[in-house]
C-alpha atoms as one frame of an Amber mdcrd trajectory, in Angstrom:
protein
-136.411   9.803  83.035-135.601   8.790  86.665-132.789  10.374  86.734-134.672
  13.929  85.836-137.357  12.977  88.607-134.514  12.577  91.401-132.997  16.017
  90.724-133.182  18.539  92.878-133.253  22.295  91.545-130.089  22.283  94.496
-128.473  19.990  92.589-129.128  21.655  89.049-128.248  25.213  90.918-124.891
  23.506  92.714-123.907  22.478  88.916-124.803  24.765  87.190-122.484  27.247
  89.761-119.405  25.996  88.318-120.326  28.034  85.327-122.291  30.673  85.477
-121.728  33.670  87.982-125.601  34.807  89.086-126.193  31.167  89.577-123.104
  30.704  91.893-123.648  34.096  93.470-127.040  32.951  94.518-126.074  29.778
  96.328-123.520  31.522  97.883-125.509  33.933  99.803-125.308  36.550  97.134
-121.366  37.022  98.059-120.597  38.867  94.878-123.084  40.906  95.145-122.698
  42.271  98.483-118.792  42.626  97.927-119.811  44.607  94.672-122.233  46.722
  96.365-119.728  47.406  99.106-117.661  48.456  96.607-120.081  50.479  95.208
-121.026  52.462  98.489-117.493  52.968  99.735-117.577  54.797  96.040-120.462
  56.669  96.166-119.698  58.158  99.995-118.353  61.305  98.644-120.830  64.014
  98.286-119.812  64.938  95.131-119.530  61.385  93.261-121.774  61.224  90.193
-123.961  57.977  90.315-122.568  57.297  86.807-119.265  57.533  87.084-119.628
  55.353  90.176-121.171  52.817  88.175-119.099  53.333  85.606-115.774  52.589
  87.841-117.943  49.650  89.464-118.749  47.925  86.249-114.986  48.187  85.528
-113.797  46.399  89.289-116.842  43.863  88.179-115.189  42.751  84.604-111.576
  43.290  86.411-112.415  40.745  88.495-114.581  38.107  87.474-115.252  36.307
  84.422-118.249  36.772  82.480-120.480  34.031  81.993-122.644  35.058  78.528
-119.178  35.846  77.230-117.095  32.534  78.438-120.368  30.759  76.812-121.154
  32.846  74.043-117.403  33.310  72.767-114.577  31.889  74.670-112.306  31.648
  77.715-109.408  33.902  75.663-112.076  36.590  75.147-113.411  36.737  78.505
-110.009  36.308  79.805-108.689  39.295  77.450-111.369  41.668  79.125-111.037
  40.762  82.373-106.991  41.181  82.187-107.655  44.274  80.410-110.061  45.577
  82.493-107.059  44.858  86.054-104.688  47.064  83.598-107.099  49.965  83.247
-107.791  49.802  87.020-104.499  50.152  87.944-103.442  53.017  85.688-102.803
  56.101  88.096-103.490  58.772  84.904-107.685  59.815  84.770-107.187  60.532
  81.187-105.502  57.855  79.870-108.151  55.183  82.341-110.709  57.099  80.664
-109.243  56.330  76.912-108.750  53.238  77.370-112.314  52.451  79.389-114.043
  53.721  76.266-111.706  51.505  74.093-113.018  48.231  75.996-116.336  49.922
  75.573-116.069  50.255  71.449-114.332  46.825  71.227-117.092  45.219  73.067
-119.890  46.956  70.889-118.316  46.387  67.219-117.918  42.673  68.391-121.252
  42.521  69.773-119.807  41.059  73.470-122.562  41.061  75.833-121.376  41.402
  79.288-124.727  41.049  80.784-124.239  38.317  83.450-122.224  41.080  84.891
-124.685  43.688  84.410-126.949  41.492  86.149-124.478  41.837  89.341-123.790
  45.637  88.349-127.745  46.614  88.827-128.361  44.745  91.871-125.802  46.084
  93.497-126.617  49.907  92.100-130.074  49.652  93.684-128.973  48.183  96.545
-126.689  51.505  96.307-129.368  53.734  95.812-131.836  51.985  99.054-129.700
  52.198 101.455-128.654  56.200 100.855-132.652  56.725 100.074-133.231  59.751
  99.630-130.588  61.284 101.645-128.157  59.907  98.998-124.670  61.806  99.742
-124.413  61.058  95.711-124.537  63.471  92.668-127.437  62.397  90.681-127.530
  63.710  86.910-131.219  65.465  86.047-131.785  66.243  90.063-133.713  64.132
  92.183-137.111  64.514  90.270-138.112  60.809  90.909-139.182  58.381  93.699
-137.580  55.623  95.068
């Protein structure tokens, strides 16, 4: 019992780092984020980029490069592994059409085996509406349905 009333919610969050990405990301100054939503803006500078294909091919650089960590603690290293490695060879395929056949590939395998990549998603939306805030309303960005809403 002391040693519950001694711990700091720093200490839980510095542990607790070493494992899961949002916690890590926080007590890092949000590092992930910001290099996702850079990412995500250098992306979306093109006048005609549609917002969903630009989250689309951010959600891919996210799962190319980190781990996921529902899926490392839900399933297993080797799965979140396989998608991450998976996800660096679609990235680097030069061919639209066959990046787009095999996106939708990780996509079905990660449905019909119920893989939840949500710590990512997490990342994904902060980053998209940190995306969509700083173009405002001015937003150089194609935006499916028009602009019919308020930010």
């Amino acid at each position: 019992r002391d040693h519950v009333g001694s711990t700091t919610l720093l200490k839980v969050f510095i542990e607790s780092s070493y494992w899961d990405l949002v916690i890590y990301d926080v007590i890092n100054n949000y590092e992930v984020t910001l290099d996702v939503y850079r990412f995500m803006k250098n992306l979306c500078s093109d006048e005609a980029t549609n917002i969903l294909e630009c989250i689309s091919e951010t959600q891919l650089y996210l799962l190319s490069k980190f781990l996921d960590s529902e899926v490392l603690k839900g399933f297993n290293p080797t799965i979140a592994t396989l998608i991450k490695s998976y996800s660096n060879i679609i990235r680097s395929l030069p061919n639209d059409k066959i990046k787009n056949l095999l996106k939708n590939s990780l996509d079905k395998y990660l449905r019909i085996n119920n893989i939840n990549t949500g710590t990512l998603a997490d990342i994904l939306a902060l980053a998209t509406s940190f995306t969509l805030i700083t173009y405002g309303t001015t937003a150089p960005i194609n935006i499916p349905g028009g602009r019919d809403y308020e930010y």
